[in-house]
CSV table of C-alpha atoms and ligand atoms in Angstrom, one decimal:
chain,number,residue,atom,x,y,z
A,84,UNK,CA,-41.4,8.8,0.7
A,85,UNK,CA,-44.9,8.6,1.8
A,86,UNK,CA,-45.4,7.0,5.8
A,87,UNK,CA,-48.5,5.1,6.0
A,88,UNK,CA,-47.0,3.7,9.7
A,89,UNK,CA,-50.3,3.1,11.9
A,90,UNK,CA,-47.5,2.5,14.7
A,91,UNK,CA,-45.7,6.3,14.5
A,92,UNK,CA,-48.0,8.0,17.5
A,93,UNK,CA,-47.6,6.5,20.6
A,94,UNK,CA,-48.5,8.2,23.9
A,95,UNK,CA,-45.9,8.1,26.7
A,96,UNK,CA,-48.8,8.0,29.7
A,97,UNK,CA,-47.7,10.5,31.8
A,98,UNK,CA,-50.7,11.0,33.4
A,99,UNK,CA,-50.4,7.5,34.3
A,100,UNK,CA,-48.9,5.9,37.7
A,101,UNK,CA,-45.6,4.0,37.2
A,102,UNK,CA,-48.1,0.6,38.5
A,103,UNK,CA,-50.3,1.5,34.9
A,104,UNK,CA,-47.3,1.9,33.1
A,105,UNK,CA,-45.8,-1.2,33.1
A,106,UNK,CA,-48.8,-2.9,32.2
A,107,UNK,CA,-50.1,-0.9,29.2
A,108,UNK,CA,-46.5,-0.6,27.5
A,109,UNK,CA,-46.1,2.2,24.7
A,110,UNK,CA,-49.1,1.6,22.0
A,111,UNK,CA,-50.7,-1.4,24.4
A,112,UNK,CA,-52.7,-2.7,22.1
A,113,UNK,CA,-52.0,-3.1,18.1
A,114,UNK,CA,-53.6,-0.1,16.6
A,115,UNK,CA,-54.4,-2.0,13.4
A,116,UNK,CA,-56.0,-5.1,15.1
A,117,UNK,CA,-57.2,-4.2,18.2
A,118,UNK,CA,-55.4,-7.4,19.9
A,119,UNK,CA,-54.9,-6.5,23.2
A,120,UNK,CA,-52.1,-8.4,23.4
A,121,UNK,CA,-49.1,-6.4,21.1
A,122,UNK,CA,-48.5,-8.9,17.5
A,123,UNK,CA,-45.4,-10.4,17.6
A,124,UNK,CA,-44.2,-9.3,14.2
A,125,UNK,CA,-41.7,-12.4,13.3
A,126,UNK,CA,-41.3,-11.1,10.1
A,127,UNK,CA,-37.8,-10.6,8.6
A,128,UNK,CA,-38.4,-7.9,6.3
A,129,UNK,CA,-41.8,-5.6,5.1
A,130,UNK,CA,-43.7,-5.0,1.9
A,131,UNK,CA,-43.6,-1.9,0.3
A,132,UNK,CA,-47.5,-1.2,-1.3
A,133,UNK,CA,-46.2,1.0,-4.1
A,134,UNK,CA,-43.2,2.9,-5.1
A,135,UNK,CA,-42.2,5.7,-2.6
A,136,UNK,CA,-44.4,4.3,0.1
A,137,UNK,CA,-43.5,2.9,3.4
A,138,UNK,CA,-45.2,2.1,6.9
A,139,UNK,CA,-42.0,3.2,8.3
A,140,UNK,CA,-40.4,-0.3,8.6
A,141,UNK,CA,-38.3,-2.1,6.0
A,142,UNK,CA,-35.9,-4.9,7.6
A,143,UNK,CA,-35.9,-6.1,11.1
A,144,UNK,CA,-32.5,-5.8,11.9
A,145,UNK,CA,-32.8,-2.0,11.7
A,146,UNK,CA,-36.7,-2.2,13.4
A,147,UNK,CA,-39.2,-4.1,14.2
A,148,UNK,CA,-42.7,-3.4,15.4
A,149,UNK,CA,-42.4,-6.1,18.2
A,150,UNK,CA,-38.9,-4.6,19.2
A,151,UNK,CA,-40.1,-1.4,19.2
A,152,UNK,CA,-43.1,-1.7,21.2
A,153,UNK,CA,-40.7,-2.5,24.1
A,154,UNK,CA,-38.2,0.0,23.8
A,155,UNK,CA,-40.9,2.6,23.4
A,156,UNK,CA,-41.9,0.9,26.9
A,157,UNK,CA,-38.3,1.0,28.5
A,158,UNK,CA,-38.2,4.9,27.2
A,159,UNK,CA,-41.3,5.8,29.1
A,160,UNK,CA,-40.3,3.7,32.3
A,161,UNK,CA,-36.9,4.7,32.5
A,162,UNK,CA,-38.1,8.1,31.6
A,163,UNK,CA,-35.7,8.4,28.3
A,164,UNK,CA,-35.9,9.6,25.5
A,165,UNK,CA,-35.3,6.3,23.6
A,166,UNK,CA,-34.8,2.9,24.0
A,167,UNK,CA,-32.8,0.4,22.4
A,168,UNK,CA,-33.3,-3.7,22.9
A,169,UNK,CA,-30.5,-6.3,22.7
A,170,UNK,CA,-30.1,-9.6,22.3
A,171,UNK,CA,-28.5,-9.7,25.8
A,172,UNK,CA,-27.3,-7.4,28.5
A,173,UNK,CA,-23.6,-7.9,27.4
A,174,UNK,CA,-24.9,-7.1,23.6
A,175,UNK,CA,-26.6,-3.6,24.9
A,176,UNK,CA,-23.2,-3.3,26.8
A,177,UNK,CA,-20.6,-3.7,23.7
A,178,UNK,CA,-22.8,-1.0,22.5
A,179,UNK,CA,-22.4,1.2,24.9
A,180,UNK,CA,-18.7,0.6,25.2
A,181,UNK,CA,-18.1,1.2,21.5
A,182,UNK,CA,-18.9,4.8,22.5
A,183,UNK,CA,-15.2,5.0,23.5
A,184,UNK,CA,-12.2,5.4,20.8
A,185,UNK,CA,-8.7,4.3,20.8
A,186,UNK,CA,-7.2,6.4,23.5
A,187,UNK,CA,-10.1,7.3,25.6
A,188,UNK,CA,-10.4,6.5,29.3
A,189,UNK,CA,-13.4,4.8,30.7
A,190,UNK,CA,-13.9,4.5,34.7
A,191,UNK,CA,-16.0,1.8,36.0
A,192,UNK,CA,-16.8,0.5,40.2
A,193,UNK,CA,-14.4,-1.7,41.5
A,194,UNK,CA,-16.9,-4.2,42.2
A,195,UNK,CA,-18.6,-5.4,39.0
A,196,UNK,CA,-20.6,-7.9,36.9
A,197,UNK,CA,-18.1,-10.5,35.7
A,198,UNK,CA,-19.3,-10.0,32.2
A,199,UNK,CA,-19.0,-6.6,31.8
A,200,UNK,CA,-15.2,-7.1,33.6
A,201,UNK,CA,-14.3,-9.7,31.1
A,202,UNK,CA,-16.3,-7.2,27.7
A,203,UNK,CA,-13.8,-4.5,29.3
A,204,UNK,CA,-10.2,-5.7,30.1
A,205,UNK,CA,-10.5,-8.4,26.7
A,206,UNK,CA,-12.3,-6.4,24.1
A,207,UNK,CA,-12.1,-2.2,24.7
A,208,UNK,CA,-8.6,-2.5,26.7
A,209,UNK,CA,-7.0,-5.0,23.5
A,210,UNK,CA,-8.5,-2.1,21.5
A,211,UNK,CA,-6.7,1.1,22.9
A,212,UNK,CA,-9.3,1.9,25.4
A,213,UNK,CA,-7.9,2.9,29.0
A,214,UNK,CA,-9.5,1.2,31.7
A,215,UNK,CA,-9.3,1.6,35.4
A,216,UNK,CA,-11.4,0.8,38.5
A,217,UNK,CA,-12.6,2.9,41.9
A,218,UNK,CA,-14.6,2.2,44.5
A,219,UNK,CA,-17.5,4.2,43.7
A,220,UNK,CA,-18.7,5.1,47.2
A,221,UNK,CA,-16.6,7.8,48.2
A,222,UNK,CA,-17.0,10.3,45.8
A,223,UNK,CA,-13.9,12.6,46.6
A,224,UNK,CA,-12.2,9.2,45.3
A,225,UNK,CA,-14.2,9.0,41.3
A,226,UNK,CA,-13.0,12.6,41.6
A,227,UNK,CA,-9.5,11.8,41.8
A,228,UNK,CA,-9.9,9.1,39.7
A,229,UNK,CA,-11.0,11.0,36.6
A,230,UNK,CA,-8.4,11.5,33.9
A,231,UNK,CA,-8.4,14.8,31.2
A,232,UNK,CA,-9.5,12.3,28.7
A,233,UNK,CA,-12.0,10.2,30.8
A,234,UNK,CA,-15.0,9.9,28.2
A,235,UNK,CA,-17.4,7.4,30.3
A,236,UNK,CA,-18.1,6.8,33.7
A,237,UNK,CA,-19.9,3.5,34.9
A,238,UNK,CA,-21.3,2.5,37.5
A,239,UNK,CA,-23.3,-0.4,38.9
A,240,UNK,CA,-25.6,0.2,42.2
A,241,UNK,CA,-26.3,-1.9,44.1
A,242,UNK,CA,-23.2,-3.5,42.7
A,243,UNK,CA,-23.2,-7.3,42.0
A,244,UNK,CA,-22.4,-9.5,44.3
A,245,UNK,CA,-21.0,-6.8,46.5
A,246,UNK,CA,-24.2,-4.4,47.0
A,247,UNK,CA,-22.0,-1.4,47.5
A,248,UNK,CA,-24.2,1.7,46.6
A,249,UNK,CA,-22.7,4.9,44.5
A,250,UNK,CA,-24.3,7.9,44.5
A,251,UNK,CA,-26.1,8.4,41.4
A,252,UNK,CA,-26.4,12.2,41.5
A,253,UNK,CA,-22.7,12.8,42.6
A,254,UNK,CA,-21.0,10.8,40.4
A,255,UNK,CA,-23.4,12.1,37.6
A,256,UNK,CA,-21.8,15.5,38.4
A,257,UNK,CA,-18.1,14.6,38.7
A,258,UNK,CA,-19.3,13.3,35.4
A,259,UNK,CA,-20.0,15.9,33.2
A,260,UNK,CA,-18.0,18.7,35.2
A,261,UNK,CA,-15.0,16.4,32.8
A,262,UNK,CA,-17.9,16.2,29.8
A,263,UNK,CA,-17.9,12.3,30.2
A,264,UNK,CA,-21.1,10.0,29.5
A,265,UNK,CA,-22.4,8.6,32.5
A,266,UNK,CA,-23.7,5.1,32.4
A,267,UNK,CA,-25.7,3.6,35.6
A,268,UNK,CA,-26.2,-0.5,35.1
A,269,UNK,CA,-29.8,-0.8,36.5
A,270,UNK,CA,-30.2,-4.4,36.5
A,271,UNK,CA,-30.6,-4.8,40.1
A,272,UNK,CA,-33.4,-1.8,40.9
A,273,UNK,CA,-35.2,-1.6,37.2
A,274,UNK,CA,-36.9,1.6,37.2
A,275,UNK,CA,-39.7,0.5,39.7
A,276,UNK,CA,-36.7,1.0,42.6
A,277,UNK,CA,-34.7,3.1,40.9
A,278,UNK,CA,-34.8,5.8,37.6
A,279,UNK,CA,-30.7,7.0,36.9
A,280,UNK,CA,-32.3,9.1,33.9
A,281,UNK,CA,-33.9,11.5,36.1
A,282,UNK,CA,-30.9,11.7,38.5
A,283,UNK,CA,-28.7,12.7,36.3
A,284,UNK,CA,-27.4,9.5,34.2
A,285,UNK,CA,-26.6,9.8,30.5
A,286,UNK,CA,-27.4,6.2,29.8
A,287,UNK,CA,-29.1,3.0,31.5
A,288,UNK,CA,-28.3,-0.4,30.7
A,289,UNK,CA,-29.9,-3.3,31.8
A,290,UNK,CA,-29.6,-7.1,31.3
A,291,UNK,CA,-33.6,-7.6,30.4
A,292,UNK,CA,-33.0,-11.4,31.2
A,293,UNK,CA,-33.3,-10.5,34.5
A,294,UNK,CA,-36.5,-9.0,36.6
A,295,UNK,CA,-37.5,-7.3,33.2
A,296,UNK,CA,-38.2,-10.2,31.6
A,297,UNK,CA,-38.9,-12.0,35.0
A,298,UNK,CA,-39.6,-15.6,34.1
A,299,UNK,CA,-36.0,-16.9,33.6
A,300,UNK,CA,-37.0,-17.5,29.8
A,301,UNK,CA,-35.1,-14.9,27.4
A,302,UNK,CA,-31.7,-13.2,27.1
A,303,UNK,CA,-32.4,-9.8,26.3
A,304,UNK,CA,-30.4,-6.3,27.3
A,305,UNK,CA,-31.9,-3.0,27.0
A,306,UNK,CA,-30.6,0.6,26.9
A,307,UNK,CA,-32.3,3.7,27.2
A,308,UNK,CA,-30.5,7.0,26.6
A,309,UNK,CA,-31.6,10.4,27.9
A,310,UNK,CA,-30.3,12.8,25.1
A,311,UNK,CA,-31.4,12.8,21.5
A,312,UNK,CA,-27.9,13.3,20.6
A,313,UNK,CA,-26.8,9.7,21.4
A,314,UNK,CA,-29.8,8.3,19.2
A,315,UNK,CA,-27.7,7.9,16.0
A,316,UNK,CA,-24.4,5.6,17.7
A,317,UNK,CA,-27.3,3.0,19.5
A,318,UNK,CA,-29.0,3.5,16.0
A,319,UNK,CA,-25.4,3.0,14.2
A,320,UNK,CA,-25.1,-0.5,16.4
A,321,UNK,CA,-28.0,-2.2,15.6
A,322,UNK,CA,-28.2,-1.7,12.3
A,323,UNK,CA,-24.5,-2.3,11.5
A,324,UNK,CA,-24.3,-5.4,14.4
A,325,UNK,CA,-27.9,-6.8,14.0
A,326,UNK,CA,-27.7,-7.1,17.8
A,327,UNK,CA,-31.4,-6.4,17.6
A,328,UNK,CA,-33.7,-8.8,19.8
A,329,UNK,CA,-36.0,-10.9,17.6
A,330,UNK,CA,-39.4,-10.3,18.1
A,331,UNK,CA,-40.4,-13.5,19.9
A,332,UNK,CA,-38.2,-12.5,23.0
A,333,UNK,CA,-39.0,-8.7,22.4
A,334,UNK,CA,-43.0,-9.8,22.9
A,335,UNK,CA,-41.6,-11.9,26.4
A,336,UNK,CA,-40.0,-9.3,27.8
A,337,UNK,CA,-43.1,-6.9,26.8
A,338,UNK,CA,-45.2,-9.3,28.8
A,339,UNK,CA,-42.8,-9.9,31.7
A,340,UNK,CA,-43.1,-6.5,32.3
A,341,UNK,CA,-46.5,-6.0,32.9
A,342,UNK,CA,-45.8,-7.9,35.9
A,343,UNK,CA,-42.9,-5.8,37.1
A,344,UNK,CA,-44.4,-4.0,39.7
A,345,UNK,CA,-46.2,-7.0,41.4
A,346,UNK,CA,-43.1,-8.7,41.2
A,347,UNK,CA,-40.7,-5.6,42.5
A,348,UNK,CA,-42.9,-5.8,45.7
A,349,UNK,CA,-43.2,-9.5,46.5
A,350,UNK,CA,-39.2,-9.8,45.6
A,351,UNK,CA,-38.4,-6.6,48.2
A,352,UNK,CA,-40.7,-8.2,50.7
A,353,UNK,CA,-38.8,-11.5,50.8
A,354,UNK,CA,-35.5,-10.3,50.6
A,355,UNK,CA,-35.7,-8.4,53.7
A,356,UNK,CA,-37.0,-11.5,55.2
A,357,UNK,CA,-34.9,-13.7,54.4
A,358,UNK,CA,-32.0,-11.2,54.9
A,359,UNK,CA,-33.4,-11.1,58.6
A,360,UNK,CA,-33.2,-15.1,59.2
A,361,UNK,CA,-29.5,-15.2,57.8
A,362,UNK,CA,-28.1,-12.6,59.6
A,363,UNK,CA,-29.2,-14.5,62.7
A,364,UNK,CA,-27.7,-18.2,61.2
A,365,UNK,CA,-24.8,-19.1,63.3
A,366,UNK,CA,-23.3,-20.5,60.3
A,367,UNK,CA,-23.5,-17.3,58.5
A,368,UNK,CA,-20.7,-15.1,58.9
A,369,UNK,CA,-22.0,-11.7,56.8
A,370,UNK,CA,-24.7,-11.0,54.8
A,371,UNK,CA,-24.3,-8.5,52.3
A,372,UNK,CA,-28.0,-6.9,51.9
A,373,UNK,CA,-28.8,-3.4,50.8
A,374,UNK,CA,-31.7,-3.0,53.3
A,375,UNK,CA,-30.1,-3.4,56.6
A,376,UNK,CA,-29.8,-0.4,58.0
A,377,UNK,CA,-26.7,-0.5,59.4
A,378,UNK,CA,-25.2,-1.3,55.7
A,379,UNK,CA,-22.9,1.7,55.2
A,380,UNK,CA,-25.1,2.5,51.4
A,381,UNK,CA,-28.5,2.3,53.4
A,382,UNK,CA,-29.0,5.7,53.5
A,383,UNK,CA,-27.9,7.0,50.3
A,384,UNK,CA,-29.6,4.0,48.3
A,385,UNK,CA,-33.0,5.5,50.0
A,386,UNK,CA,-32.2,9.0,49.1
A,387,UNK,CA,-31.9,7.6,45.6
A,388,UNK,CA,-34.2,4.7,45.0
A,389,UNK,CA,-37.3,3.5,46.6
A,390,UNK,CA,-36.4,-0.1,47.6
A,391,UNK,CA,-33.8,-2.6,48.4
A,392,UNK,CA,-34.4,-5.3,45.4
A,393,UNK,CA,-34.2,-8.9,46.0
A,394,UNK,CA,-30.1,-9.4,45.8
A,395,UNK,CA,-28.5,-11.0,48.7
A,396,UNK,CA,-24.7,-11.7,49.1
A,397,UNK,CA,-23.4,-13.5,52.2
A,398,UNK,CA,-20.6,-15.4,53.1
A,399,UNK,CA,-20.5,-18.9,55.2
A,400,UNK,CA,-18.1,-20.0,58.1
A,401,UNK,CA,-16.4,-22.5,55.6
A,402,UNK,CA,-16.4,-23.4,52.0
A,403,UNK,CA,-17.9,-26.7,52.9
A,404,UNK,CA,-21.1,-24.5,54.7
A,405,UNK,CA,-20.9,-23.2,51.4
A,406,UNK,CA,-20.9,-26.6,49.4
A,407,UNK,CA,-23.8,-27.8,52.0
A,408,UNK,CA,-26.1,-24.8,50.2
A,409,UNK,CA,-25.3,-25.5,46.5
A,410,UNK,CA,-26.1,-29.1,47.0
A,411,UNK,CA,-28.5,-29.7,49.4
A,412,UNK,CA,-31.2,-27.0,48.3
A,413,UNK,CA,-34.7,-28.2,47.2
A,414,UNK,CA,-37.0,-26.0,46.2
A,415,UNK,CA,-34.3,-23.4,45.6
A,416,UNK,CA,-32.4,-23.7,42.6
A,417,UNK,CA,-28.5,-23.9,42.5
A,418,UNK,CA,-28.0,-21.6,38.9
A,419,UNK,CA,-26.7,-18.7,37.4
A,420,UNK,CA,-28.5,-15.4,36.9
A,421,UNK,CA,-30.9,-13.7,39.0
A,422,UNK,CA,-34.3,-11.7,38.9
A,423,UNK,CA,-36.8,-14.7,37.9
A,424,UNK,CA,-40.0,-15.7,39.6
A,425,UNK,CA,-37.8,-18.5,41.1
A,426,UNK,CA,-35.1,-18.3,44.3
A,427,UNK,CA,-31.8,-19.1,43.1
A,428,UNK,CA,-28.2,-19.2,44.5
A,429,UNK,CA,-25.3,-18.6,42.5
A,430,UNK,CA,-21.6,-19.2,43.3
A,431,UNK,CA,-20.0,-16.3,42.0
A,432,UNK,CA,-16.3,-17.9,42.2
A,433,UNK,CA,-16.9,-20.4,39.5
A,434,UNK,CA,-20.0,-19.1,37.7
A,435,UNK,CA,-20.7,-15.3,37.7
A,436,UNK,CA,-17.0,-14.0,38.6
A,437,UNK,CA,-15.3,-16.6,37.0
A,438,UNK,CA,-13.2,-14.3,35.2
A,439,UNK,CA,-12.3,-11.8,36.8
A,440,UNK,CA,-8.8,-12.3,38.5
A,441,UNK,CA,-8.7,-14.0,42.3
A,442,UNK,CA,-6.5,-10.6,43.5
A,443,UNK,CA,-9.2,-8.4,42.9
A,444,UNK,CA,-12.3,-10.9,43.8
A,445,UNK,CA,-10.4,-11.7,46.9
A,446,UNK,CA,-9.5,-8.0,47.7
A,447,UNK,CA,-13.7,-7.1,47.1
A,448,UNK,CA,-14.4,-10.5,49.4
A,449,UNK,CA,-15.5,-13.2,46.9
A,450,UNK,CA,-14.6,-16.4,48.1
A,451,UNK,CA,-15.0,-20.4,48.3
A,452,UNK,CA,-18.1,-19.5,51.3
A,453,UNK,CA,-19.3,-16.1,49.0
A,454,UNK,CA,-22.8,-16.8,47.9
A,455,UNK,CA,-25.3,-15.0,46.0
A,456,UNK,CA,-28.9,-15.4,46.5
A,457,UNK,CA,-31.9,-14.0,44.0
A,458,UNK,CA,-35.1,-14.0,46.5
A,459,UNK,CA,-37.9,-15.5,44.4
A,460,UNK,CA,-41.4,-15.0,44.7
A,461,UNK,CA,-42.5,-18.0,46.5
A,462,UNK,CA,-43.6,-18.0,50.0
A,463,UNK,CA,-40.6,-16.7,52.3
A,464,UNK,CA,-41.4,-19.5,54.6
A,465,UNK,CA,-40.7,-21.9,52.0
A,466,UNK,CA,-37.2,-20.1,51.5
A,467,UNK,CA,-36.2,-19.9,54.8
A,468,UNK,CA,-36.9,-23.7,55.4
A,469,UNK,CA,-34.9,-24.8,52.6
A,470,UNK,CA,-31.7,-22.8,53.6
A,471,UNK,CA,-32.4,-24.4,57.0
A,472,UNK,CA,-32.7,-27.8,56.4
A,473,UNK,CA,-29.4,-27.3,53.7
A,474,UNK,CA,-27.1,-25.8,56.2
A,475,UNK,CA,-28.2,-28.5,59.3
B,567,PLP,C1,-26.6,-10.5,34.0
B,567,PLP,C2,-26.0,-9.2,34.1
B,567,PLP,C3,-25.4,-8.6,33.0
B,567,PLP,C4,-25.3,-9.3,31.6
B,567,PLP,O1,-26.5,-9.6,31.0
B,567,PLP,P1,-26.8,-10.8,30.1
B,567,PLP,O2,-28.3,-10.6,29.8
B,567,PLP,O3,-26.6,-12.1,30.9
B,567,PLP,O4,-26.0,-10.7,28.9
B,567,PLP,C5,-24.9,-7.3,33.1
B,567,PLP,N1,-25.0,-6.6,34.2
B,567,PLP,C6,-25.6,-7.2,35.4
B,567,PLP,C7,-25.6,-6.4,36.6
B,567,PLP,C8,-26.1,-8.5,35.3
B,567,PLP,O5,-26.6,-9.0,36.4
């Protein structure tokens, strides 16, 4: 088989700031073309020119050069060696589950995205999969947690909604002292905060709809994988699953990030800002933010990543404080997810943690006056006044 694939060299721009990266992706521009802005290939399959010749793509579900560009991107951001994109975060998480086999034990934190909860305890646990939960922040207690056939280890940090921190490097060698995968969920940090790979993590997931892609536009979910020897199961998945993201949302997400840094910034900024004004809101009981520095994870999150993010939890003196916030807000938006461009608040009792069972969301401190908040990138002013006149 002769290659004639213009798209096969692509520099990973290590000479380049993490600022540069984000903006000038894997190949940047299309090396056929010139367009500075990557093609988006929406084509379902490719034409072979002769017999025995290829450009290195054939059908979309198993690649695409749209797809590609952006988890070449992820690869060089997360500092992997490959990166795989998903039509959503739970997608690149089934795929990353499916690691296990029928009798294997899997250890995730106690405090978790409801999603992943539910893909856990009604898909992989049905299946033969053993499943329990630890509170990730003491370390000596993953230790005793781990099991002779404990396979992966996952961990979410800052955790959602709870914004408990694990230690990334620890757990990463409890990990493979028992040869188990270890999986970090960076949704929350992305790697401008926050780079698992290069602390010791086996695998990153992400749910790309979220400050990836930015704009509150696409589902998308992204791995990225730090040895070549998981490249053939993430390989396996996509081409056997056709969870592949189509190239319209891959180009989205390519663009999103060009922003991501900018974004990052503005996002940390007015978190910690707003973070400030609730803690001092008499109707605010506790407020559940990474960058305070009295939160018991302050410390090691700094050792570990270089910002707080834009996640807030806190919790209200009533659920009717709570009810005031979900329907009074203006400018904010009352929806589910997190990581766009706009400030939303999500009540994770009926929407995000729906699923998960009221013993163990009561036990972690989700309740009727639990709120999440995703710090836009408005004007913080703006922000603050809108909680304000919501909760008068
Ligand atoms: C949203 C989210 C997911 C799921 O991603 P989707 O893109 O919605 O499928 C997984 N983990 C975390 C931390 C999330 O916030």
């Amino acid at each position: 088989m002769i290659e004639e694939n213009y798209y096969a060299e692509f520099d990973r721009k290590e000479n380049l700031a993490f600022d540069s990266k984000v903006v000038h992706g894997a190949l940047g521009c299309d090396p056929i073309s010139g367009a500075v802005s990557f093609p988006i290939f929406q084509s379902a399959t490719f034409r072979h020119r002769d017999f025995g010749i290829s450009t290195g793509y054939n059908y979309s579900r198993l690649l695409n050069p749209t797809r590609q560009e952006l988890e070449r991107t992820m690869a060089i951001l997360e500092e992997g060696v490959e990166g795989y994109a998903f039509t959503s975060g739970q997608a690149a998480n089934m795929a990353v589950f499916d690691y296990l086999k029928r009798g294997d034990h899997c250890l995730l934190c106690d405090d978790l995205y409801g999603g992943t909860h539910r893909i856990v305890e009604d898909i992989f646990k049905v299946n033969g999969i053993e499943i329990s939960y630890v509170d990730m922040g003491n370390l000596d207690d993953v230790r005793a947690a781990m099991k002779p056939n404990t396979k992966m280890v996952f961990l979410e940090t800052p955790t959602n909604p709870m914004m408990k921190v694990g230690d990334i490097k620890g757990i990463a060698a409890i990990s493979h002292e028992h040869n188990a995968l270890f999986v970090v969920d960076n949704t929350f940090m992305t790697p401008y905060f926050q780079r698992p790979l290069t602390l010791g993590a086996d695998i990153v997931v992400h749910s790309g709809t979220k400050y990836l892609c930015g704009h509150n536009d696409v589902v998308a979910g992204i791995v990225v994988i730090k040895n070549e020897d998981l490249k053939h199961h993430f390989e396996i998945q996509l081409k056997s699953l056709g969870s592949g993201l189509g190239p319209m949302d891959s180009w989205l997400i390519i663009r999103g990030i060009k922003t991501l840094s900018l974004r990052m910034k503005k996002h940390n900024e007015n978190a910690k800002i707003v973070a400030e004004w609730l803690r001092k809101h008499p109707k605010v009981k506790k407020v559940y933010y990474v960058g305070f520095e009295d939160h018991p994870g302050y410390a090691l999150n700094l050792s570990q990543a270089s910002g707080f993010g834009g996640m807030i939890s806190f919790e209200l003196d009533s659920e009717e404080s709570a009810h005031k916030i979900l329907s009074k807000v203006n400018m904010i938006l009352f929806a589910e997810s997190l990581g766009g461009t706009e400030t939303l608040v999500t009540y994770p009792i009926t929407q995000t943690h729906e699923d998960v069972p009221d013993d163990i969301r009561r036990a972690l401190g989700i309740n009727e006056a639990f709120i999440r908040i995703s710090i836009g990138i408005e004007d913080p002013n703006d922000i603050i006044a809108d909680l304000e006149q919501a909760l008068a």
